[in-house]
């Protein structure tokens, strides 16, 4: 599946708390060139995913559910660094779903909003709680935040 998304920093304190809240942890099992293999926990469900960058706003993204016991071993024993921890708030604006990630741990204080689009040129409403666009800044990918957390910049 091809994922097309835009990513923005969020004005602290100005964004709405979402109707749906997901507690997430994710860590990386392997990284090669533009491809990563990660294990992700969303609330109590675990996933294994492979993501390959196509360009600055597009990725091949495949995600598969795995047994919780396997996911726990991968996150807590196989992955070598502390998992990226965040709370995802889902907010709908003008009919489009925004995922607002409020990071914890070594990325505490970072808040990023993403929107998935059907095409790179799709027009969408930009809420007033958005700050700088960081779609092209690879430091804000979850993989980059895993290997070099925001607090260390």
PDB file of C-alpha atoms in Angstrom, residues 6 8 24 32 34 41 45 47 53 56 67 71 90 112-113 116 121 124 128 130 133 136 143:
ATOM      1  CA  UNK A   6       2.017  15.566   5.155  1.00  0.00           C
ATOM      2  CA  UNK A   8       3.405  19.443  10.709  1.00  0.00           C
ATOM      3  CA  UNK A  24       1.570   3.580  21.215  1.00  0.00           C
ATOM      4  CA  UNK A  32      18.563  -0.583   5.507  1.00  0.00           C
ATOM      5  CA  UNK A  34      15.179   3.715   2.914  1.00  0.00           C
ATOM      6  CA  UNK A  41       2.043  -1.611  19.923  1.00  0.00           C
ATOM      7  CA  UNK A  45      -2.552  -4.934  19.840  1.00  0.00           C
ATOM      8  CA  UNK A  47       1.958  -5.193  14.655  1.00  0.00           C
ATOM      9  CA  UNK A  53      10.389   5.674   1.564  1.00  0.00           C
ATOM     10  CA  UNK A  56       9.574  12.958   0.911  1.00  0.00           C
ATOM     11  CA  UNK A  67       0.555 -12.261  18.678  1.00  0.00           C
ATOM     12  CA  UNK A  71       5.300  -8.267  20.087  1.00  0.00           C
ATOM     13  CA  UNK A  90      -7.377  11.339  16.210  1.00  0.00           C
ATOM     14  CA  UNK A 112       3.433  16.334  15.438  1.00  0.00           C
ATOM     15  CA  UNK A 113       0.284  16.167  13.297  1.00  0.00           C
ATOM     16  CA  UNK A 116      -2.971  11.100   4.885  1.00  0.00           C
ATOM     17  CA  UNK A 121      -1.492  17.822  -4.582  1.00  0.00           C
ATOM     18  CA  UNK A 124      -6.962  20.277   2.568  1.00  0.00           C
ATOM     19  CA  UNK A 128      -4.855  27.133  13.045  1.00  0.00           C
ATOM     20  CA  UNK A 130      -0.570  23.763  12.895  1.00  0.00           C
ATOM     21  CA  UNK A 133       5.478  21.871   7.986  1.00  0.00           C
ATOM     22  CA  UNK A 136      10.576  16.978   4.115  1.00  0.00           C
ATOM     23  CA  UNK A 143      12.535   5.860  12.876  1.00  0.00           C
TER      24      UNK A 143
END
